[in-house]
Amino acid sequence: RGEAARRGILASVGGTLPAPRCEVLPLDLSDLGSVRTFADECRRRHAGNISVVVAVAAEIVYEEGRQAASGADLSFATNQLGLQALLAELEPELGSSPRRGASGLRANRRVVIVGSRLEARGSVDPEVVHSTGGARLNKGWAGRDAMLRYADTKLCNMLLAAALAERWRGKAVDVLAVTPGMVHTGLWRHFPQWYQALTYPVRALALRSADDAAQGVVFAAAAIEADGKSGAYLSDGLEVEPSQGAKDGKAAARLYEVCGELIAADRSPRRGRREDPCRRVSMQTEQTVRL
């Protein structure tokens, strides 16, 4: 998200990782061209060595109607389409042979999709997504506030995790969804200044710190105990039940198909784009590829 963000990330991990082992690449998840460039560079630098992908996309768009260049709703383009496109680009790497863990034992590769318990308030109709090109996610979209629209995209994330777990069943890759809880971060940066000022004391006191919330995400990404638990939904290392909507296998498969079509449509011959992997398989944001 810019040079300042790159420097901040490097500074934050400087005490735990040698500089050469931490690389920061630019990525705008709302721009599928940026996603492809990011994935290409990851493959070029680390072919065969991508063990874990932690997919984090959390964008609340306060103003209704804001769209990405593709015409899709901006929060949906960022929180869902960008994630699915990235994982489709990296699928050949993730679907290769099991990796060797720190103990030397063979372990599955792992995809961790960071969701939210707000998904239980979400609503998504794949046919509405299809008919509007991702501009709306459900029939009541126009009347939903920013938090509910965000919850809709988080339900999409849960359905993506379910679709990928089914898609990769029998392969040496686990797909886990994880909720970090309510966290005090920059998630509210698009809200009006008066709202941010009014809610800051509550957010600072009542919500989890980013460091605390990250513990559960790190567990999902690295813990031996999570190996082989593809399809699980975790909170602080414990399995929790997702909403009924998140368990809808048919909706998960259809949404995956619709999103794949939208991703493929973003490639236009007149823009010189290469064939999309989503087509071949019929089909705030930071991304971290843990190597």
PDB file of C-alpha atoms in Angstrom:
ATOM      1  CA  ARG A   1       0.000   0.000   0.000  1.00  0.00           C
ATOM      2  CA  GLY A   2       2.903   2.341  -0.567  1.00  0.00           C
ATOM      3  CA  GLU A   3       6.490   2.982   0.436  1.00  0.00           C
ATOM      4  CA  ALA A   4       5.540   4.183   3.926  1.00  0.00           C
ATOM      5  CA  ALA A   5       3.672   0.942   4.587  1.00  0.00           C
ATOM      6  CA  ARG A   6       6.620  -1.071   3.268  1.00  0.00           C
ATOM      7  CA  ARG A   7       9.025   0.692   5.624  1.00  0.00           C
ATOM      8  CA  GLY A   8       6.626   0.220   8.533  1.00  0.00           C
ATOM      9  CA  ILE A   9       6.341  -3.525   7.941  1.00  0.00           C
ATOM     10  CA  LEU A  10      10.090  -3.956   7.665  1.00  0.00           C
ATOM     11  CA  ALA A  11      10.609  -1.951  10.859  1.00  0.00           C
ATOM     12  CA  SER A  12       7.993  -3.960  12.768  1.00  0.00           C
ATOM     13  CA  VAL A  13       9.623  -7.315  11.969  1.00  0.00           C
ATOM     14  CA  GLY A  14      13.194  -6.059  12.110  1.00  0.00           C
ATOM     15  CA  GLY A  15      13.727  -7.463  15.590  1.00  0.00           C
ATOM     16  CA  THR A  16      12.418 -10.924  14.750  1.00  0.00           C
ATOM     17  CA  LEU A  17      13.570 -11.693  11.204  1.00  0.00           C
ATOM     18  CA  PRO A  18      16.810 -10.942   9.363  1.00  0.00           C
ATOM     19  CA  ALA A  19      16.120  -8.273   6.720  1.00  0.00           C
ATOM     20  CA  PRO A  20      16.937 -10.532   3.741  1.00  0.00           C
ATOM     21  CA  ARG A  21      14.211 -12.970   4.819  1.00  0.00           C
ATOM     22  CA  CYS A  22      11.444 -10.371   4.821  1.00  0.00           C
ATOM     23  CA  GLU A  23      10.329  -9.026   1.458  1.00  0.00           C
ATOM     24  CA  VAL A  24       7.493  -6.547   0.971  1.00  0.00           C
ATOM     25  CA  LEU A  25       5.784  -6.273  -2.412  1.00  0.00           C
ATOM     26  CA  PRO A  26       3.106  -3.785  -3.499  1.00  0.00           C
ATOM     27  CA  LEU A  27      -0.440  -5.093  -3.809  1.00  0.00           C
ATOM     28  CA  ASP A  28      -3.832  -3.471  -4.374  1.00  0.00           C
ATOM     29  CA  LEU A  29      -6.467  -6.176  -4.014  1.00  0.00           C
ATOM     30  CA  SER A  30      -9.131  -4.034  -5.659  1.00  0.00           C
ATOM     31  CA  ASP A  31      -7.021  -4.023  -8.849  1.00  0.00           C
ATOM     32  CA  LEU A  32      -6.787  -7.481 -10.422  1.00  0.00           C
ATOM     33  CA  GLY A  33      -3.864  -6.372 -12.556  1.00  0.00           C
ATOM     34  CA  SER A  34      -1.979  -5.579  -9.342  1.00  0.00           C
ATOM     35  CA  VAL A  35      -2.946  -8.998  -7.974  1.00  0.00           C
ATOM     36  CA  ARG A  36      -1.526 -10.741 -11.040  1.00  0.00           C
ATOM     37  CA  THR A  37       1.702  -8.733 -10.883  1.00  0.00           C
ATOM     38  CA  PHE A  38       2.092  -9.577  -7.186  1.00  0.00           C
ATOM     39  CA  ALA A  39       1.478 -13.295  -7.792  1.00  0.00           C
ATOM     40  CA  ASP A  40       3.863 -13.358 -10.760  1.00  0.00           C
ATOM     41  CA  GLU A  41       6.610 -11.847  -8.625  1.00  0.00           C
ATOM     42  CA  CYS A  42       5.967 -14.301  -5.790  1.00  0.00           C
ATOM     43  CA  ARG A  43       6.259 -17.218  -8.198  1.00  0.00           C
ATOM     44  CA  ARG A  44       9.377 -15.785  -9.792  1.00  0.00           C
ATOM     45  CA  ARG A  45      11.149 -15.304  -6.475  1.00  0.00           C
ATOM     46  CA  HIS A  46       9.903 -18.376  -4.620  1.00  0.00           C
ATOM     47  CA  ALA A  47       8.850 -21.041  -7.128  1.00  0.00           C
ATOM     48  CA  GLY A  48       8.056 -24.265  -5.294  1.00  0.00           C
ATOM     49  CA  ASN A  49       8.630 -22.700  -1.869  1.00  0.00           C
ATOM     50  CA  ILE A  50       5.307 -21.042  -1.039  1.00  0.00           C
ATOM     51  CA  SER A  51       4.169 -22.948   2.023  1.00  0.00           C
ATOM     52  CA  VAL A  52       1.542 -20.732   3.653  1.00  0.00           C
ATOM     53  CA  VAL A  53      -0.642 -17.924   2.362  1.00  0.00           C
ATOM     54  CA  VAL A  54      -2.323 -15.715   4.955  1.00  0.00           C
ATOM     55  CA  ALA A  55      -5.085 -13.919   3.062  1.00  0.00           C
ATOM     56  CA  VAL A  56      -6.137 -10.754   4.883  1.00  0.00           C
ATOM     57  CA  ALA A  57      -8.599  -8.331   3.321  1.00  0.00           C
ATOM     58  CA  ALA A  58     -10.650  -5.989   5.481  1.00  0.00           C
ATOM     59  CA  GLU A  59     -12.029  -2.897   3.812  1.00  0.00           C
ATOM     60  CA  ILE A  60     -15.113  -1.083   5.083  1.00  0.00           C
ATOM     61  CA  VAL A  61     -16.334   1.411   2.494  1.00  0.00           C
ATOM     62  CA  TYR A  62     -18.512   3.998   4.225  1.00  0.00           C
ATOM     63  CA  GLU A  63     -20.068   5.545   1.109  1.00  0.00           C
ATOM     64  CA  GLU A  64     -22.546   3.308  -0.685  1.00  0.00           C
ATOM     65  CA  GLY A  65     -21.974   2.919  -4.404  1.00  0.00           C
ATOM     66  CA  ARG A  66     -18.185   3.240  -4.538  1.00  0.00           C
ATOM     67  CA  GLN A  67     -16.858   0.851  -7.141  1.00  0.00           C
ATOM     68  CA  ALA A  68     -13.552  -0.569  -8.293  1.00  0.00           C
ATOM     69  CA  ALA A  69     -12.414   0.001 -11.867  1.00  0.00           C
ATOM     70  CA  SER A  70     -14.037  -3.317 -12.782  1.00  0.00           C
ATOM     71  CA  GLY A  71     -17.475  -1.990 -11.775  1.00  0.00           C
ATOM     72  CA  ALA A  72     -17.728  -4.275  -8.746  1.00  0.00           C
ATOM     73  CA  ASP A  73     -18.483  -2.816  -5.341  1.00  0.00           C
ATOM     74  CA  LEU A  74     -15.174  -1.603  -3.895  1.00  0.00           C
ATOM     75  CA  SER A  75     -15.391  -3.574  -0.653  1.00  0.00           C
ATOM     76  CA  PHE A  76     -16.393  -6.761  -2.516  1.00  0.00           C
ATOM     77  CA  ALA A  77     -13.624  -6.266  -5.085  1.00  0.00           C
ATOM     78  CA  THR A  78     -11.065  -5.842  -2.299  1.00  0.00           C
ATOM     79  CA  ASN A  79     -12.270  -8.314   0.294  1.00  0.00           C
ATOM     80  CA  GLN A  80     -13.376 -11.128  -2.013  1.00  0.00           C
ATOM     81  CA  LEU A  81     -12.484 -10.882  -5.704  1.00  0.00           C
ATOM     82  CA  GLY A  82      -8.875  -9.926  -4.995  1.00  0.00           C
ATOM     83  CA  LEU A  83      -8.454 -12.824  -2.573  1.00  0.00           C
ATOM     84  CA  GLN A  84      -9.947 -15.410  -4.922  1.00  0.00           C
ATOM     85  CA  ALA A  85      -7.880 -14.107  -7.837  1.00  0.00           C
ATOM     86  CA  LEU A  86      -4.677 -14.265  -5.799  1.00  0.00           C
ATOM     87  CA  LEU A  87      -5.307 -17.806  -4.604  1.00  0.00           C
ATOM     88  CA  ALA A  88      -6.191 -18.914  -8.139  1.00  0.00           C
ATOM     89  CA  GLU A  89      -2.888 -17.473  -9.373  1.00  0.00           C
ATOM     90  CA  LEU A  90      -0.978 -19.290  -6.629  1.00  0.00           C
ATOM     91  CA  GLU A  91      -2.925 -22.556  -6.895  1.00  0.00           C
ATOM     92  CA  PRO A  92      -0.234 -24.379  -8.930  1.00  0.00           C
ATOM     93  CA  GLU A  93       2.293 -23.598  -6.176  1.00  0.00           C
ATOM     94  CA  LEU A  94      -0.047 -24.564  -3.362  1.00  0.00           C
ATOM     95  CA  GLY A  95      -1.150 -27.778  -5.040  1.00  0.00           C
ATOM     96  CA  SER A  96       2.363 -29.173  -5.285  1.00  0.00           C
ATOM     97  CA  SER A  97       3.882 -31.761  -2.947  1.00  0.00           C
ATOM     98  CA  PRO A  98       3.721 -31.371   0.854  1.00  0.00           C
ATOM     99  CA  ARG A  99       6.249 -29.061   2.456  1.00  0.00           C
ATOM    100  CA  ARG A 100       8.680 -29.999   5.199  1.00  0.00           C
ATOM    101  CA  GLY A 101       7.969 -28.331   8.510  1.00  0.00           C
ATOM    102  CA  ALA A 102      10.524 -27.057  10.986  1.00  0.00           C
ATOM    103  CA  SER A 103      10.745 -30.532  12.520  1.00  0.00           C
ATOM    104  CA  GLY A 104      11.553 -32.059   9.146  1.00  0.00           C
ATOM    105  CA  LEU A 105       8.196 -33.854   9.002  1.00  0.00           C
ATOM    106  CA  ARG A 106       6.041 -33.586   5.904  1.00  0.00           C
ATOM    107  CA  ALA A 107       3.167 -31.157   6.397  1.00  0.00           C
ATOM    108  CA  ASN A 108       0.391 -29.825   4.222  1.00  0.00           C
ATOM    109  CA  ARG A 109       0.682 -26.411   2.649  1.00  0.00           C
ATOM    110  CA  ARG A 110      -1.786 -24.009   4.170  1.00  0.00           C
ATOM    111  CA  VAL A 111      -4.134 -21.191   3.183  1.00  0.00           C
ATOM    112  CA  VAL A 112      -5.533 -19.078   6.009  1.00  0.00           C
ATOM    113  CA  ILE A 113      -8.426 -16.762   5.168  1.00  0.00           C
ATOM    114  CA  VAL A 114      -8.951 -14.114   7.848  1.00  0.00           C
ATOM    115  CA  GLY A 115     -12.653 -13.572   8.294  1.00  0.00           C
ATOM    116  CA  SER A 116     -14.893 -12.056  10.951  1.00  0.00           C
ATOM    117  CA  ARG A 117     -17.679 -13.203  13.254  1.00  0.00           C
ATOM    118  CA  LEU A 118     -19.690 -10.447  11.583  1.00  0.00           C
ATOM    119  CA  GLU A 119     -20.205 -12.949   8.751  1.00  0.00           C
ATOM    120  CA  ALA A 120     -23.198 -14.191  10.750  1.00  0.00           C
ATOM    121  CA  ARG A 121     -24.924 -10.874   9.916  1.00  0.00           C
ATOM    122  CA  GLY A 122     -23.992 -11.114   6.251  1.00  0.00           C
ATOM    123  CA  SER A 123     -26.124 -11.939   3.241  1.00  0.00           C
ATOM    124  CA  VAL A 124     -25.034 -12.900  -0.256  1.00  0.00           C
ATOM    125  CA  ASP A 125     -26.999 -14.107  -3.278  1.00  0.00           C
ATOM    126  CA  PRO A 126     -24.649 -15.396  -5.994  1.00  0.00           C
ATOM    127  CA  GLU A 127     -27.276 -14.710  -8.668  1.00  0.00           C
ATOM    128  CA  VAL A 128     -27.450 -11.035  -7.657  1.00  0.00           C
ATOM    129  CA  VAL A 129     -23.662 -10.884  -7.758  1.00  0.00           C
ATOM    130  CA  HIS A 130     -23.785 -12.434 -11.227  1.00  0.00           C
ATOM    131  CA  SER A 131     -26.506 -10.165 -12.615  1.00  0.00           C
ATOM    132  CA  THR A 132     -24.916  -6.943 -11.307  1.00  0.00           C
ATOM    133  CA  GLY A 133     -21.295  -7.795 -12.066  1.00  0.00           C
ATOM    134  CA  GLY A 134     -20.474  -7.649  -8.370  1.00  0.00           C
ATOM    135  CA  ALA A 135     -21.959  -4.171  -7.860  1.00  0.00           C
ATOM    136  CA  ARG A 136     -24.452  -5.639  -5.369  1.00  0.00           C
ATOM    137  CA  LEU A 137     -24.343  -8.784  -3.255  1.00  0.00           C
ATOM    138  CA  ASN A 138     -28.017  -9.226  -2.351  1.00  0.00           C
ATOM    139  CA  LYS A 139     -31.473  -7.896  -3.113  1.00  0.00           C
ATOM    140  CA  GLY A 140     -31.510  -5.579  -0.099  1.00  0.00           C
ATOM    141  CA  TRP A 141     -28.064  -4.119  -0.832  1.00  0.00           C
ATOM    142  CA  ALA A 142     -29.264  -0.524  -1.307  1.00  0.00           C
ATOM    143  CA  GLY A 143     -30.683  -0.351   2.205  1.00  0.00           C
ATOM    144  CA  ARG A 144     -27.694  -1.823   4.058  1.00  0.00           C
ATOM    145  CA  ASP A 145     -25.284   0.309   6.057  1.00  0.00           C
ATOM    146  CA  ALA A 146     -21.491   0.149   5.805  1.00  0.00           C
ATOM    147  CA  MET A 147     -21.073  -2.463   8.540  1.00  0.00           C
ATOM    148  CA  LEU A 148     -23.684  -4.769   7.046  1.00  0.00           C
ATOM    149  CA  ARG A 149     -22.110  -4.455   3.594  1.00  0.00           C
ATOM    150  CA  TYR A 150     -18.785  -5.353   5.203  1.00  0.00           C
ATOM    151  CA  ALA A 151     -20.458  -8.340   6.908  1.00  0.00           C
ATOM    152  CA  ASP A 152     -21.705  -9.444   3.474  1.00  0.00           C
ATOM    153  CA  THR A 153     -18.127  -9.565   2.165  1.00  0.00           C
ATOM    154  CA  LYS A 154     -16.996 -11.508   5.218  1.00  0.00           C
ATOM    155  CA  LEU A 155     -19.687 -14.112   4.555  1.00  0.00           C
ATOM    156  CA  CYS A 156     -18.244 -14.277   1.030  1.00  0.00           C
ATOM    157  CA  ASN A 157     -14.848 -15.032   2.598  1.00  0.00           C
ATOM    158  CA  MET A 158     -16.329 -17.919   4.566  1.00  0.00           C
ATOM    159  CA  LEU A 159     -17.929 -19.325   1.418  1.00  0.00           C
ATOM    160  CA  LEU A 160     -14.604 -18.946  -0.407  1.00  0.00           C
ATOM    161  CA  ALA A 161     -12.868 -20.959   2.326  1.00  0.00           C
ATOM    162  CA  ALA A 162     -15.535 -23.664   2.053  1.00  0.00           C
ATOM    163  CA  ALA A 163     -15.290 -23.781  -1.750  1.00  0.00           C
ATOM    164  CA  LEU A 164     -11.492 -24.050  -1.700  1.00  0.00           C
ATOM    165  CA  ALA A 165     -11.519 -26.729   1.008  1.00  0.00           C
ATOM    166  CA  GLU A 166     -13.827 -28.778  -1.195  1.00  0.00           C
ATOM    167  CA  ARG A 167     -11.887 -27.986  -4.370  1.00  0.00           C
ATOM    168  CA  TRP A 168      -8.592 -29.077  -2.859  1.00  0.00           C
ATOM    169  CA  ARG A 169      -9.955 -32.091  -0.994  1.00  0.00           C
ATOM    170  CA  GLY A 170      -7.396 -34.900  -1.173  1.00  0.00           C
ATOM    171  CA  LYS A 171      -4.522 -32.539  -1.972  1.00  0.00           C
ATOM    172  CA  ALA A 172      -1.682 -31.608   0.364  1.00  0.00           C
ATOM    173  CA  VAL A 173      -3.118 -28.181   1.164  1.00  0.00           C
ATOM    174  CA  ASP A 174      -5.361 -27.173   4.072  1.00  0.00           C
ATOM    175  CA  VAL A 175      -7.762 -24.222   3.951  1.00  0.00           C
ATOM    176  CA  LEU A 176      -8.594 -22.640   7.296  1.00  0.00           C
ATOM    177  CA  ALA A 177     -10.809 -19.690   8.130  1.00  0.00           C
ATOM    178  CA  VAL A 178      -9.944 -17.704  11.234  1.00  0.00           C
ATOM    179  CA  THR A 179     -11.623 -14.888  13.103  1.00  0.00           C
ATOM    180  CA  PRO A 180      -9.345 -12.516  15.034  1.00  0.00           C
ATOM    181  CA  GLY A 181     -12.271 -10.978  16.920  1.00  0.00           C
ATOM    182  CA  MET A 182     -13.051  -7.265  17.076  1.00  0.00           C
ATOM    183  CA  VAL A 183      -9.716  -5.477  16.721  1.00  0.00           C
ATOM    184  CA  HIS A 184      -8.621  -1.869  17.140  1.00  0.00           C
ATOM    185  CA  THR A 185      -7.025  -1.161  13.754  1.00  0.00           C
ATOM    186  CA  GLY A 186      -7.327   1.291  10.885  1.00  0.00           C
ATOM    187  CA  LEU A 187     -10.437  -0.507   9.665  1.00  0.00           C
ATOM    188  CA  TRP A 188     -12.532   2.582  10.423  1.00  0.00           C
ATOM    189  CA  ARG A 189     -10.399   5.020   8.433  1.00  0.00           C
ATOM    190  CA  HIS A 190     -13.071   5.639   5.766  1.00  0.00           C
ATOM    191  CA  PHE A 191     -15.718   6.666   8.306  1.00  0.00           C
ATOM    192  CA  PRO A 192     -16.386  10.394   8.915  1.00  0.00           C
ATOM    193  CA  GLN A 193     -13.982  12.133  11.276  1.00  0.00           C
ATOM    194  CA  TRP A 194     -16.756  12.819  13.781  1.00  0.00           C
ATOM    195  CA  TYR A 195     -17.575   9.085  13.933  1.00  0.00           C
ATOM    196  CA  GLN A 196     -13.930   8.124  14.380  1.00  0.00           C
ATOM    197  CA  ALA A 197     -13.480  10.675  17.181  1.00  0.00           C
ATOM    198  CA  LEU A 198     -16.713   9.694  18.917  1.00  0.00           C
ATOM    199  CA  THR A 199     -16.006   5.953  18.889  1.00  0.00           C
ATOM    200  CA  TYR A 200     -12.245   6.076  19.485  1.00  0.00           C
ATOM    201  CA  PRO A 201     -12.381   5.749  23.309  1.00  0.00           C
ATOM    202  CA  VAL A 202     -14.646   2.714  23.071  1.00  0.00           C
ATOM    203  CA  ARG A 203     -12.554   1.107  20.344  1.00  0.00           C
ATOM    204  CA  ALA A 204      -9.296   1.751  22.189  1.00  0.00           C
ATOM    205  CA  LEU A 205     -10.593   0.309  25.462  1.00  0.00           C
ATOM    206  CA  ALA A 206     -12.954  -2.459  24.388  1.00  0.00           C
ATOM    207  CA  LEU A 207     -11.424  -3.918  21.243  1.00  0.00           C
ATOM    208  CA  ARG A 208      -8.431  -6.242  21.029  1.00  0.00           C
ATOM    209  CA  SER A 209      -5.006  -4.960  20.112  1.00  0.00           C
ATOM    210  CA  ALA A 210      -3.645  -6.021  16.744  1.00  0.00           C
ATOM    211  CA  ASP A 211      -0.792  -7.921  18.433  1.00  0.00           C
ATOM    212  CA  ASP A 212      -3.220  -9.878  20.611  1.00  0.00           C
ATOM    213  CA  ALA A 213      -5.576 -10.686  17.744  1.00  0.00           C
ATOM    214  CA  ALA A 214      -2.699 -11.825  15.547  1.00  0.00           C
ATOM    215  CA  GLN A 215      -1.921 -14.737  17.869  1.00  0.00           C
ATOM    216  CA  GLY A 216      -4.861 -16.746  16.582  1.00  0.00           C
ATOM    217  CA  VAL A 217      -3.934 -15.998  12.980  1.00  0.00           C
ATOM    218  CA  VAL A 218      -0.353 -17.143  13.581  1.00  0.00           C
ATOM    219  CA  PHE A 219      -1.663 -20.340  15.189  1.00  0.00           C
ATOM    220  CA  ALA A 220      -3.782 -21.055  12.109  1.00  0.00           C
ATOM    221  CA  ALA A 221      -0.808 -20.404   9.849  1.00  0.00           C
ATOM    222  CA  ALA A 222       1.907 -22.267  11.716  1.00  0.00           C
ATOM    223  CA  ALA A 223       0.658 -24.603  14.450  1.00  0.00           C
ATOM    224  CA  ILE A 224       1.248 -28.326  13.957  1.00  0.00           C
ATOM    225  CA  GLU A 225      -2.097 -28.888  15.700  1.00  0.00           C
ATOM    226  CA  ALA A 226      -3.901 -27.255  12.761  1.00  0.00           C
ATOM    227  CA  ASP A 227      -2.399 -29.594  10.161  1.00  0.00           C
ATOM    228  CA  GLY A 228      -5.024 -31.652   8.367  1.00  0.00           C
ATOM    229  CA  LYS A 229      -7.953 -29.557   9.638  1.00  0.00           C
ATOM    230  CA  SER A 230      -8.967 -28.207   6.243  1.00  0.00           C
ATOM    231  CA  GLY A 231     -12.387 -26.557   6.357  1.00  0.00           C
ATOM    232  CA  ALA A 232     -12.140 -25.626  10.049  1.00  0.00           C
ATOM    233  CA  TYR A 233     -13.106 -22.191  11.409  1.00  0.00           C
ATOM    234  CA  LEU A 234     -10.783 -21.110  14.216  1.00  0.00           C
ATOM    235  CA  SER A 235     -10.822 -18.466  16.937  1.00  0.00           C
ATOM    236  CA  ASP A 236      -7.702 -18.197  19.105  1.00  0.00           C
ATOM    237  CA  GLY A 237      -6.735 -21.733  18.122  1.00  0.00           C
ATOM    238  CA  LEU A 238     -10.124 -23.271  18.945  1.00  0.00           C
ATOM    239  CA  GLU A 239     -12.680 -24.512  16.431  1.00  0.00           C
ATOM    240  CA  VAL A 240     -15.904 -22.501  16.399  1.00  0.00           C
ATOM    241  CA  GLU A 241     -19.143 -22.873  14.485  1.00  0.00           C
ATOM    242  CA  PRO A 242     -19.722 -20.618  11.479  1.00  0.00           C
ATOM    243  CA  SER A 243     -23.169 -19.281  10.606  1.00  0.00           C
ATOM    244  CA  GLN A 244     -25.688 -21.417   8.758  1.00  0.00           C
ATOM    245  CA  GLY A 245     -25.137 -19.285   5.668  1.00  0.00           C
ATOM    246  CA  ALA A 246     -21.430 -20.091   5.723  1.00  0.00           C
ATOM    247  CA  LYS A 247     -22.245 -23.824   5.688  1.00  0.00           C
ATOM    248  CA  ASP A 248     -24.205 -23.636   2.418  1.00  0.00           C
ATOM    249  CA  GLY A 249     -22.105 -25.750   0.070  1.00  0.00           C
ATOM    250  CA  LYS A 250     -24.201 -24.967  -3.005  1.00  0.00           C
ATOM    251  CA  ALA A 251     -23.919 -21.223  -2.404  1.00  0.00           C
ATOM    252  CA  ALA A 252     -20.164 -21.591  -1.872  1.00  0.00           C
ATOM    253  CA  ALA A 253     -19.714 -23.433  -5.163  1.00  0.00           C
ATOM    254  CA  ARG A 254     -21.911 -21.011  -7.109  1.00  0.00           C
ATOM    255  CA  LEU A 255     -20.271 -17.901  -5.635  1.00  0.00           C
ATOM    256  CA  TYR A 256     -16.844 -19.325  -6.479  1.00  0.00           C
ATOM    257  CA  GLU A 257     -18.001 -19.865 -10.050  1.00  0.00           C
ATOM    258  CA  VAL A 258     -19.494 -16.367 -10.368  1.00  0.00           C
ATOM    259  CA  CYS A 259     -16.412 -14.703  -8.901  1.00  0.00           C
ATOM    260  CA  GLY A 260     -14.236 -16.726 -11.259  1.00  0.00           C
ATOM    261  CA  GLU A 261     -16.250 -15.378 -14.185  1.00  0.00           C
ATOM    262  CA  LEU A 262     -15.863 -11.794 -12.957  1.00  0.00           C
ATOM    263  CA  ILE A 263     -12.118 -12.282 -12.524  1.00  0.00           C
ATOM    264  CA  ALA A 264     -11.808 -13.788 -15.997  1.00  0.00           C
ATOM    265  CA  ALA A 265     -13.839 -10.933 -17.500  1.00  0.00           C
ATOM    266  CA  ASP A 266     -11.306  -8.456 -16.131  1.00  0.00           C
ATOM    267  CA  ARG A 267      -8.826  -9.743 -18.706  1.00  0.00           C
ATOM    268  CA  SER A 268      -9.454  -8.052 -22.022  1.00  0.00           C
ATOM    269  CA  PRO A 269      -7.508  -8.928 -25.217  1.00  0.00           C
ATOM    270  CA  ARG A 270      -7.312  -5.260 -26.120  1.00  0.00           C
ATOM    271  CA  ARG A 271      -5.400  -4.682 -22.878  1.00  0.00           C
ATOM    272  CA  GLY A 272      -2.924  -7.451 -23.696  1.00  0.00           C
ATOM    273  CA  ARG A 273      -3.733  -9.629 -20.732  1.00  0.00           C
ATOM    274  CA  ARG A 274      -2.748 -13.274 -20.626  1.00  0.00           C
ATOM    275  CA  GLU A 275      -5.085 -16.205 -20.048  1.00  0.00           C
ATOM    276  CA  ASP A 276      -6.622 -16.273 -16.592  1.00  0.00           C
ATOM    277  CA  PRO A 277      -6.055 -19.399 -14.450  1.00  0.00           C
ATOM    278  CA  CYS A 278      -9.651 -19.103 -13.217  1.00  0.00           C
ATOM    279  CA  ARG A 279     -10.829 -19.669 -16.827  1.00  0.00           C
ATOM    280  CA  ARG A 280      -8.608 -22.746 -17.155  1.00  0.00           C
ATOM    281  CA  VAL A 281     -10.052 -24.296 -14.003  1.00  0.00           C
ATOM    282  CA  SER A 282     -13.576 -23.282 -15.060  1.00  0.00           C
ATOM    283  CA  MET A 283     -14.186 -21.110 -12.898  1.00  0.00           C
ATOM    284  CA  GLN A 284      -6.866  -2.447   3.300  1.00  0.00           C
ATOM    285  CA  THR A 285      -5.380  -4.367   2.802  1.00  0.00           C
ATOM    286  CA  GLU A 286      -2.264  -6.488   2.989  1.00  0.00           C
ATOM    287  CA  GLN A 287      -1.387  -9.946   1.781  1.00  0.00           C
ATOM    288  CA  THR A 288       1.433 -11.868   3.376  1.00  0.00           C
ATOM    289  CA  VAL A 289       2.988 -14.912   1.746  1.00  0.00           C
ATOM    290  CA  ARG A 290       4.798 -16.790   4.502  1.00  0.00           C
ATOM    291  CA  LEU A 291       7.755 -18.694   3.122  1.00  0.00           C
TER     292      LEU A 291
END
